[in-house]
Short mmCIF file of C-alpha atoms and ligand atoms in Angstrom, two decimals:
data_model
loop_
_atom_site.label_atom_id
_atom_site.label_comp_id
_atom_site.label_asym_id
_atom_site.label_seq_id
_atom_site.Cartn_x
_atom_site.Cartn_y
_atom_site.Cartn_z
CA UNK B 1 -22.91 -2.34 15.12
CA UNK B 2 -19.95 -1.10 16.74
CA UNK B 3 -17.89 1.31 14.13
CA UNK B 4 -14.61 0.27 13.22
CA UNK B 5 -11.61 2.45 13.88
CA UNK B 6 -9.49 2.50 10.30
CA UNK B 7 -5.70 4.00 9.98
CA UNK B 8 -5.23 4.26 6.65
CA UNK B 9 -1.09 3.85 5.62
CA UNK B 10 -0.27 6.36 2.29
CA UNK B 11 -4.00 8.08 1.99
CA UNK B 12 -3.36 10.72 -0.31
CA UNK B 13 -2.46 7.90 -3.23
CA UNK B 14 -4.48 6.53 -6.03
CA UNK B 15 -5.81 3.58 -3.47
CA UNK B 16 -5.93 5.48 -0.98
CA UNK B 17 -8.05 8.60 -1.91
CA UNK B 18 -10.53 5.50 -3.13
CA UNK B 19 -10.19 4.14 0.20
CA UNK B 20 -11.49 7.01 1.66
CA UNK B 21 -14.49 6.74 -1.17
CA UNK B 22 -15.92 4.27 0.51
CA UNK B 23 -15.21 5.48 4.60
CA UNK B 24 -16.97 8.48 3.08
CA UNK B 25 -19.95 6.33 2.05
CA UNK B 26 -20.52 4.75 5.57
CA UNK B 27 -19.84 6.58 8.28
CA UNK B 28 -21.98 4.12 10.59
CA UNK B 29 -19.31 1.09 9.95
CA UNK B 30 -16.05 3.42 9.51
CA UNK B 31 -14.40 6.07 11.72
CA UNK B 32 -10.99 7.28 10.25
CA UNK B 33 -8.30 6.70 13.12
CA UNK B 34 -4.83 7.60 11.59
CA UNK B 35 -3.32 9.02 8.11
CA UNK B 36 -0.07 8.47 6.71
CA UNK B 37 1.70 10.48 3.44
CA UNK B 38 4.73 10.79 2.53
CA UNK B 39 5.18 14.20 1.20
CA UNK B 40 1.76 16.19 0.45
CA UNK B 41 0.90 17.58 3.71
CA UNK B 42 -1.48 19.86 2.06
CA UNK B 43 -3.86 17.24 0.87
CA UNK B 44 -3.41 15.03 3.92
CA UNK B 45 -4.42 18.41 5.94
CA UNK B 46 -7.84 18.66 3.99
CA UNK B 47 -8.64 14.73 4.67
CA UNK B 48 -7.23 14.61 8.17
CA UNK B 49 -10.11 17.57 8.89
CA UNK B 50 -13.09 16.23 6.70
CA UNK B 51 -12.74 12.91 8.19
CA UNK B 52 -11.85 14.01 11.74
CA UNK B 53 -8.78 11.96 11.91
CA UNK B 54 -7.14 11.45 15.57
CA UNK B 55 -3.61 11.52 14.03
CA UNK B 56 -1.88 11.86 11.04
CA UNK B 57 1.83 11.24 10.00
CA UNK B 58 3.86 12.74 7.57
CA UNK B 59 6.65 10.33 6.69
CA UNK B 60 8.75 13.01 4.78
CA UNK B 61 10.06 14.73 8.40
CA UNK B 62 10.50 18.24 5.98
CA UNK B 63 6.80 18.68 5.90
CA UNK B 64 6.65 18.66 9.78
CA UNK B 65 6.13 22.04 10.39
CA UNK B 66 4.35 22.98 7.35
CA UNK B 67 1.96 20.22 8.55
CA UNK B 68 1.61 21.26 12.11
CA UNK B 69 0.52 25.10 11.16
CA UNK B 70 -1.88 23.52 9.31
CA UNK B 71 -3.85 21.63 11.87
CA UNK B 72 -2.78 24.08 14.46
CA UNK B 73 -6.15 24.57 15.51
CA UNK B 74 -7.48 21.37 15.91
CA UNK B 75 -7.15 18.56 18.45
CA UNK B 76 -5.26 16.24 15.36
CA UNK B 77 -1.77 14.80 16.43
CA UNK B 78 0.89 15.59 14.30
CA UNK B 79 3.52 12.86 13.64
CA UNK B 80 6.31 12.35 10.95
CA UNK B 81 9.13 9.88 10.33
CA UNK B 82 8.85 6.23 9.30
CA UNK B 83 9.34 5.35 13.62
CA UNK B 84 6.09 7.28 13.73
CA UNK B 85 4.10 5.17 11.20
CA UNK B 86 5.32 2.19 12.66
CA UNK B 87 3.53 3.53 15.79
CA UNK B 88 -0.04 3.90 14.09
CA UNK B 89 0.27 0.58 12.49
CA UNK B 90 0.59 -1.00 15.73
CA UNK B 91 -1.55 1.67 17.97
CA UNK B 92 -4.56 0.05 19.67
CA UNK B 93 -6.45 3.13 18.46
CA UNK B 94 -7.41 0.70 15.16
CA UNK B 95 -9.12 -1.90 13.93
CA UNK B 96 -7.95 -2.28 10.67
CA UNK B 97 -4.72 -0.76 8.68
CA UNK B 98 -5.36 -0.32 5.16
CA UNK B 99 -1.58 -0.66 3.54
CA UNK B 100 -1.67 1.11 0.60
CA UNK B 101 2.11 2.59 0.72
CA UNK B 102 4.58 1.92 -2.31
CA UNK B 103 7.42 -0.61 -2.48
CA UNK B 104 9.65 -1.82 0.74
CA UNK B 105 8.56 0.90 3.12
CA UNK B 106 5.24 -1.44 3.59
CA UNK B 107 6.52 -4.19 5.25
CA UNK B 108 7.42 -3.27 8.73
CA UNK B 109 4.23 -1.49 9.47
CA UNK B 110 2.06 -4.63 8.23
CA UNK B 111 4.09 -6.84 10.44
CA UNK B 112 3.52 -4.58 13.24
CA UNK B 113 -0.17 -4.24 12.67
CA UNK B 114 -0.54 -7.90 12.62
CA UNK B 115 1.39 -8.79 15.85
CA UNK B 116 -0.94 -6.13 17.34
CA UNK B 117 -3.83 -8.29 15.92
CA UNK B 118 -5.32 -5.88 13.46
CA UNK B 119 -7.45 -6.92 10.34
CA UNK B 120 -5.60 -6.02 7.23
CA UNK B 121 -6.64 -4.70 3.89
CA UNK B 122 -3.74 -5.00 1.76
CA UNK B 123 -2.75 -2.99 -1.37
CA UNK B 124 0.88 -3.08 -0.69
CA UNK B 125 1.60 -6.34 -2.61
CA UNK B 126 5.64 -5.37 -1.92
CA UNK B 127 4.88 -7.01 1.59
CA UNK B 128 3.95 -10.09 0.30
CA UNK B 129 6.64 -10.54 -2.24
CA UNK B 130 9.62 -9.63 -0.18
CA UNK B 131 8.79 -11.39 2.85
CA UNK B 132 5.39 -13.62 2.09
CA UNK B 133 6.90 -16.53 4.68
CA UNK B 134 6.90 -14.08 7.95
CA UNK B 135 3.90 -12.23 6.97
CA UNK B 136 1.72 -15.09 6.22
CA UNK B 137 3.14 -17.25 9.12
CA UNK B 138 2.65 -13.91 12.20
CA UNK B 139 -1.22 -13.80 10.64
CA UNK B 140 -1.47 -17.57 11.09
CA UNK B 141 -0.17 -17.23 14.87
CA UNK B 142 -2.19 -14.04 15.40
CA UNK B 143 -5.12 -15.21 13.93
CA UNK B 144 -5.37 -11.94 11.90
CA UNK B 145 -7.04 -11.85 8.53
CA UNK B 146 -5.05 -10.52 5.63
CA UNK B 147 -7.96 -8.90 2.67
CA UNK B 148 -6.55 -8.32 -0.59
CA UNK B 149 -7.55 -4.95 -2.28
CA UNK B 150 -5.12 -5.99 -5.41
CA UNK B 151 -8.25 -6.70 -8.01
CA UNK B 152 -6.91 -10.02 -9.17
CA UNK B 153 -6.39 -11.25 -5.68
CA UNK B 154 -10.10 -9.78 -4.52
CA UNK B 155 -11.59 -11.55 -7.77
CA UNK B 156 -9.37 -15.14 -6.85
CA UNK B 157 -10.87 -14.87 -3.23
CA UNK B 158 -14.07 -13.67 -4.52
CA UNK B 159 -14.24 -16.99 -6.39
CA UNK B 160 -13.21 -19.45 -4.05
CA UNK B 161 -15.67 -18.25 -1.18
CA UNK B 162 -17.73 -21.68 0.31
CA UNK B 163 -15.12 -23.89 -2.20
CA UNK B 164 -12.67 -26.21 -0.37
CA UNK B 165 -9.09 -26.53 -1.12
CA UNK B 166 -9.11 -29.54 -2.48
CA UNK B 167 -11.06 -29.14 -5.20
CA UNK B 168 -9.37 -25.96 -6.56
CA UNK B 169 -7.12 -27.34 -9.48
CA UNK B 170 -5.63 -23.40 -10.97
CA UNK B 171 -5.22 -20.15 -10.08
CA UNK B 172 -5.91 -18.36 -13.37
CA UNK B 173 -4.63 -14.48 -13.18
CA UNK B 174 -5.60 -12.22 -15.39
CA UNK B 175 -2.78 -9.65 -17.19
CA UNK B 176 -4.01 -6.64 -19.44
CA UNK B 177 -0.59 -6.20 -20.52
CA UNK B 178 0.16 -3.04 -19.65
CA UNK B 179 0.94 0.06 -21.69
CA UNK B 180 3.30 -1.43 -24.00
CA UNK B 181 0.96 -4.62 -25.08
CA UNK B 182 1.12 -3.26 -28.93
CA UNK B 183 4.94 -2.66 -29.21
CA UNK B 184 7.45 -4.97 -30.53
CA UNK B 185 10.64 -6.24 -28.72
CA UNK B 186 12.73 -4.15 -30.99
CA UNK B 187 10.65 -0.52 -29.82
CA UNK B 188 10.74 -1.44 -26.65
CA UNK B 189 14.32 0.18 -26.14
CA UNK B 190 12.76 3.40 -26.84
CA UNK B 191 10.29 3.39 -24.84
CA UNK B 192 10.14 6.76 -22.21
CA UNK B 193 8.21 7.11 -19.22
CA UNK B 194 5.90 9.03 -20.83
CA UNK B 195 5.01 5.98 -22.97
CA UNK B 196 4.82 3.44 -20.15
CA UNK B 197 2.88 5.54 -17.62
CA UNK B 198 -0.30 5.28 -20.21
CA UNK B 199 -1.91 2.50 -19.14
CA UNK B 200 -5.19 1.14 -20.99
CA UNK B 201 -7.31 0.51 -18.27
CA UNK B 202 -5.89 1.32 -14.84
CA UNK B 203 -5.59 5.12 -13.66
CA UNK B 204 -2.79 4.13 -10.43
CA UNK B 205 0.52 5.73 -9.24
CA UNK B 206 2.89 5.50 -11.29
CA UNK B 207 5.66 2.53 -9.43
CA UNK B 208 2.47 -0.10 -10.41
CA UNK B 209 1.83 1.59 -13.60
CA UNK B 210 5.48 1.14 -14.96
CA UNK B 211 5.32 -2.29 -13.30
CA UNK B 212 2.32 -3.18 -14.90
CA UNK B 213 4.09 -2.50 -18.50
CA UNK B 214 7.41 -4.62 -17.95
CA UNK B 215 4.34 -7.49 -15.93
CA UNK B 216 7.14 -7.37 -12.91
CA UNK B 217 3.29 -6.67 -11.20
CA UNK B 218 2.24 -9.68 -12.53
CA UNK B 219 5.18 -11.33 -11.38
CA UNK B 220 4.76 -9.86 -7.96
CA UNK B 221 1.14 -10.85 -8.08
CA UNK B 222 2.06 -14.38 -8.75
CA UNK B 223 3.73 -14.33 -5.56
CA UNK B 224 1.07 -12.34 -3.75
CA UNK B 225 -1.04 -15.34 -4.91
CA UNK B 226 1.37 -17.69 -3.96
CA UNK B 227 1.47 -16.41 -0.23
CA UNK B 228 -2.23 -15.90 0.43
CA UNK B 229 -3.98 -18.37 -1.15
CA UNK B 230 -1.02 -21.31 0.17
CA UNK B 231 -0.74 -22.78 -3.29
CA UNK B 232 2.38 -24.25 -5.02
CA UNK B 233 3.71 -21.70 -7.91
CA UNK B 234 3.00 -24.51 -10.57
CA UNK B 235 -0.72 -24.24 -10.23
CA UNK B 236 -0.54 -20.30 -10.85
CA UNK B 237 -1.44 -19.33 -14.42
CA UNK B 238 -1.45 -15.67 -16.13
CA UNK B 239 -3.10 -14.99 -19.02
CA UNK B 240 -3.71 -11.59 -20.67
CA UNK B 241 -6.77 -10.43 -21.20
CA UNK B 242 -6.78 -7.21 -22.69
CA UNK B 243 -9.92 -5.97 -21.89
CA UNK B 244 -9.72 -6.14 -17.88
CA UNK B 245 -13.26 -7.21 -17.35
CA UNK B 246 -12.21 -10.28 -16.27
CA UNK B 247 -10.14 -10.09 -12.96
CA UNK B 248 -9.22 -13.65 -12.69
CA UNK B 249 -10.56 -17.00 -12.38
CA UNK B 250 -10.38 -20.06 -10.62
CA UNK B 251 -10.40 -23.91 -12.16
CA UNK B 252 -11.57 -26.73 -9.76
CA UNK B 253 -11.27 -29.86 -10.09
CA UNK B 254 -14.66 -30.70 -11.64
CA UNK B 255 -13.96 -28.84 -14.57
CA UNK B 256 -15.25 -25.74 -13.72
CA UNK B 257 -13.83 -22.24 -13.81
CA UNK B 258 -15.16 -19.25 -11.64
CA UNK B 259 -14.44 -15.49 -12.71
CA UNK B 260 -14.86 -12.68 -11.15
CA UNK B 261 -16.08 -9.90 -13.85
CA UNK B 262 -16.80 -6.16 -13.55
CA UNK B 263 -15.36 -2.83 -14.81
CA UNK B 264 -12.06 -1.79 -14.15
CA UNK B 265 -12.48 -0.01 -10.78
CA UNK B 266 -10.67 -0.24 -7.73
CA UNK B 267 -13.31 1.14 -5.49
CA UNK B 268 -15.13 -2.65 -5.83
CA UNK B 269 -12.18 -4.89 -4.56
CA UNK B 270 -11.32 -2.05 -1.91
CA UNK B 271 -14.72 -1.75 -0.73
CA UNK B 272 -14.96 -5.94 -0.48
CA UNK B 273 -11.90 -5.81 1.47
CA UNK B 274 -13.13 -3.68 3.78
CA UNK B 275 -17.21 -4.59 4.06
CA UNK B 276 -15.94 -8.28 3.65
CA UNK B 277 -18.14 -10.80 4.47
CA UNK B 278 -20.94 -8.40 3.36
CA UNK B 279 -21.14 -6.39 0.34
CA UNK B 280 -22.50 -2.62 0.29
CA UNK B 281 -24.11 -0.50 -2.84
CA UNK B 282 -20.96 1.86 -3.77
CA UNK B 283 -21.39 4.34 -6.36
CA UNK B 284 -19.58 2.90 -9.06
CA UNK B 285 -20.97 2.38 -13.12
CA UNK B 286 -23.20 -0.36 -12.88
CA UNK B 287 -21.18 -3.26 -15.28
CA UNK B 288 -22.90 -4.42 -18.23
CA UNK B 289 -21.62 -7.87 -20.22
CA UNK B 290 -23.20 -6.08 -23.40
CA UNK B 291 -20.67 -3.85 -23.59
CA UNK B 292 -18.43 -6.20 -24.07
CA UNK B 293 -19.10 -8.29 -26.38
CA UNK B 294 -16.27 -9.56 -26.99
CA UNK B 295 -13.62 -10.36 -24.19
CA UNK B 296 -10.01 -12.03 -25.40
CA UNK B 297 -7.22 -14.20 -23.55
CA UNK B 298 -4.25 -14.80 -25.17
CA UNK B 299 -0.89 -16.52 -23.62
CA UNK B 300 1.83 -14.29 -22.49
CA UNK B 301 4.90 -13.37 -24.37
CA UNK B 302 7.86 -14.86 -22.12
CA UNK B 303 10.49 -12.91 -24.46
CA UNK B 304 8.70 -9.51 -24.16
CA UNK B 305 7.91 -9.92 -21.04
CA UNK B 306 10.86 -11.45 -18.83
CA UNK B 307 10.01 -10.22 -15.65
CA UNK B 308 7.46 -13.05 -15.18
CA UNK B 309 9.47 -15.86 -15.59
CA UNK B 310 11.96 -14.16 -13.13
CA UNK B 311 9.37 -14.14 -10.26
CA UNK B 312 8.30 -17.88 -11.11
CA UNK B 313 12.30 -18.67 -10.64
CA UNK B 314 12.29 -16.28 -7.63
CA UNK B 315 9.76 -18.29 -6.05
CA UNK B 316 11.45 -21.01 -6.89
CA UNK B 317 14.19 -20.32 -5.34
CA UNK B 318 12.40 -19.18 -2.07
CA UNK B 319 14.47 -17.23 0.80
CA UNK B 320 15.60 -13.36 0.02
CA UNK B 321 15.07 -13.71 -4.20
CA UNK B 322 12.06 -12.18 -4.11
CA UNK B 323 13.63 -9.42 -1.96
CA UNK B 324 16.27 -9.02 -4.54
CA UNK B 325 14.04 -8.61 -7.45
CA UNK B 326 11.59 -5.88 -5.28
CA UNK B 327 14.47 -3.70 -4.35
CA UNK B 328 16.28 -3.69 -7.13
CA UNK B 329 13.06 -3.00 -9.20
CA UNK B 330 12.36 -0.13 -6.84
CA UNK B 331 14.99 1.65 -7.49
CA UNK B 332 15.79 0.97 -11.55
CA UNK B 333 11.66 2.17 -11.93
CA UNK B 334 12.40 5.41 -9.77
CA UNK B 335 15.79 5.86 -12.11
CA UNK B 336 13.55 5.17 -15.14
CA UNK B 337 11.19 7.70 -14.23
CA UNK B 338 13.60 10.23 -13.55
CA UNK B 339 15.07 9.76 -16.96
CA UNK B 340 18.31 7.93 -15.46
CA UNK B 341 18.09 5.15 -17.17
CA UNK B 342 16.32 3.10 -20.59
CA UNK B 343 13.19 1.02 -20.02
CA UNK B 344 14.97 -2.52 -20.85
CA UNK B 345 17.25 -1.50 -17.91
CA UNK B 346 14.69 -2.14 -15.20
CA UNK B 347 14.49 -5.94 -16.07
CA UNK B 348 18.62 -5.55 -16.57
CA UNK B 349 18.65 -4.23 -13.17
CA UNK B 350 16.47 -7.06 -11.36
CA UNK B 351 19.17 -9.44 -13.10
CA UNK B 352 22.45 -8.31 -12.25
CA UNK B 353 21.02 -7.70 -8.49
CA UNK B 354 19.63 -11.40 -8.51
CA UNK B 355 22.93 -12.80 -10.31
CA UNK B 356 25.12 -11.07 -7.29
CA UNK B 357 23.31 -10.89 -4.33
CA UNK B 358 24.00 -12.95 -1.23
CA UNK B 359 21.31 -15.51 -0.82
CA UNK B 360 19.51 -16.63 2.44
CA UNK B 361 17.35 -19.30 2.71
CA UNK B 362 15.48 -18.76 5.54
CA UNK B 363 15.86 -15.40 6.13
CA UNK B 364 15.16 -13.21 9.27
CA UNK B 365 13.07 -9.85 9.13
CA UNK B 366 16.89 -8.21 9.71
CA UNK B 367 17.76 -10.36 6.54
CA UNK B 368 15.42 -9.01 4.45
CA UNK B 369 16.51 -5.01 4.97
CA UNK B 370 19.45 -6.23 4.39
CA UNK B 371 18.79 -8.26 1.29
CA UNK B 372 16.79 -4.68 0.06
CA UNK B 373 19.58 -2.67 1.09
CA UNK B 374 22.01 -5.01 -0.94
CA UNK B 375 19.75 -5.45 -3.86
CA UNK B 376 19.02 -1.63 -3.85
CA UNK B 377 22.96 -1.07 -3.95
CA UNK B 378 23.85 -3.57 -6.70
CA UNK B 379 21.03 -2.13 -8.90
CA UNK B 380 22.43 1.56 -8.69
CA UNK B 381 25.59 -0.07 -9.37
CA UNK B 382 23.99 -1.77 -12.72
CA UNK B 383 22.62 1.89 -13.70
CA UNK B 384 25.66 3.57 -12.51
CA UNK B 385 23.62 6.02 -10.45
P1 NAD Y 401 0.17 5.70 -5.14
O1 NAD Y 401 1.69 6.59 -5.38
O2 NAD Y 401 -0.56 6.72 -5.61
O3 NAD Y 401 0.12 5.91 -3.69
C1 NAD Y 401 0.74 5.87 -2.64
C2 NAD Y 401 0.59 6.44 -1.39
O4 NAD Y 401 1.65 5.59 -0.40
C3 NAD Y 401 0.79 8.01 -0.86
O5 NAD Y 401 -0.15 8.43 -0.17
C4 NAD Y 401 2.37 8.37 -0.59
O6 NAD Y 401 2.06 9.26 -0.20
C5 NAD Y 401 2.21 7.02 0.10
N1 NAD Y 401 3.76 6.50 0.27
C6 NAD Y 401 4.52 5.96 -0.23
N2 NAD Y 401 5.70 5.80 0.22
C7 NAD Y 401 5.54 6.12 1.29
C8 NAD Y 401 6.53 6.17 2.29
N3 NAD Y 401 7.81 5.74 2.16
N4 NAD Y 401 6.36 6.70 3.56
C9 NAD Y 401 5.04 6.88 3.94
N5 NAD Y 401 4.21 7.37 2.52
C10 NAD Y 401 4.23 6.90 1.68
O7 NAD Y 401 0.10 4.18 -5.09
P2 NAD Y 401 -0.65 3.52 -5.39
O8 NAD Y 401 -1.21 3.08 -6.97
O9 NAD Y 401 -2.00 3.78 -4.35
O10 NAD Y 401 -0.27 2.17 -4.84
C11 NAD Y 401 -0.32 2.03 -3.41
C12 NAD Y 401 -0.09 0.15 -3.23
O11 NAD Y 401 -1.12 -0.07 -3.82
C13 NAD Y 401 0.96 -0.55 -4.04
O12 NAD Y 401 1.83 -1.43 -3.32
C14 NAD Y 401 0.42 -0.44 -5.86
O13 NAD Y 401 1.32 -1.56 -6.03
C15 NAD Y 401 -0.76 -1.23 -4.87
N6 NAD Y 401 -1.71 -1.84 -5.74
C16 NAD Y 401 -2.27 0.08 -6.48
C17 NAD Y 401 -3.30 -0.38 -7.30
C18 NAD Y 401 -4.11 0.94 -8.07
O14 NAD Y 401 -5.58 1.09 -8.44
N7 NAD Y 401 -3.25 1.93 -7.47
C19 NAD Y 401 -3.71 -1.68 -7.94
C20 NAD Y 401 -3.43 -2.45 -6.93
C21 NAD Y 401 -2.54 -2.49 -5.90
MG1 MG Y 402 -3.48 -6.28 -9.80
#
């Protein structure tokens, strides 16, 4: 069997570290080509040594000298900055790129990796939220596979195995409800980052944990599903499922519904994406349905969670709308995490940006870059940053 060379963008994060756990278990299948992180250079150096990476990139150039010194006794090539991230994303030295970066920063590397014919294991959903049209068009043109790492999309992909497109009626995306699911509408205004960061089921990076609390994350997942599975937005439904055991479902025309279940452990979707179409024995806790005698489902409260409808609205408008939503959200979440704005200001900033941004119906990559910058500027103005 050929050894697959894997580059991980965001190797020091929640998904990155779990991706390395899977790679560690399959030395006969995978070899690490490049590892990329933003600022945690010590952790990056340790990872690079353990996995014998060929090269490493630190996004924040201020840490270049430290990283270089930490790896001075090795042959590992050390680089820094966003150009270097783009370089390793498209380098011939890897077969697969795992994109586990956060936010808009994921778009260009994904596109470059697709253009150079690599398989993509995609955790960075923002890539599809902002530029799903150009990403999917490029993947089709290049015959490149995009394998979702997001648990809901992994579940849907598993449910669709062996099925025909015309048999699909609806995709049903499940949603835990996030950290604030038991808060009333009135209590939301006083929510602090510390409260919103306590996700009941999943341990994840801070940005996605806040996005899960606002349901921006679920809105993004609807957009992600629209592009990955090429399905009309009206046929993508969201249901609250507080136990996070059913990771998503597909409803078929004959009345049958398929669901994928398991513990809330990202090792499983990561393993599925990396080893597809095979399944490997992973060191995850065995799932027992008897531990969950009561699985519950409910409608989403659209008043408490306006972000979900905003995401559908962006899909309906198309063009740069979702890119604007994403850019404003990134700025607002960072501000909220830094105690510079309130919880409700996150959706406020998104709304303001969407109402005031320049809209482009058929955007190029440059248009997306401009829309992203403008959305960030509008959010900063709204939040008085
Ligand atoms: P995280 O914050 O834990 O890790 C992010 C990683 O990317 C880190 O290694 C960081 O150094 C790096 N990074 C971020 N911005 C960068 C930049 N501009 N340049 C270089 N490196 C950069 O985040 P995470 O929770 O692992 O999430 C990663 C992506 O996966 C996000 O898009 C998230 O929505 C998605 N995702 C995560 C989970 C999860 O369980 N954590 C589940 C589904 C989807
Ligand atoms: Mg998800």
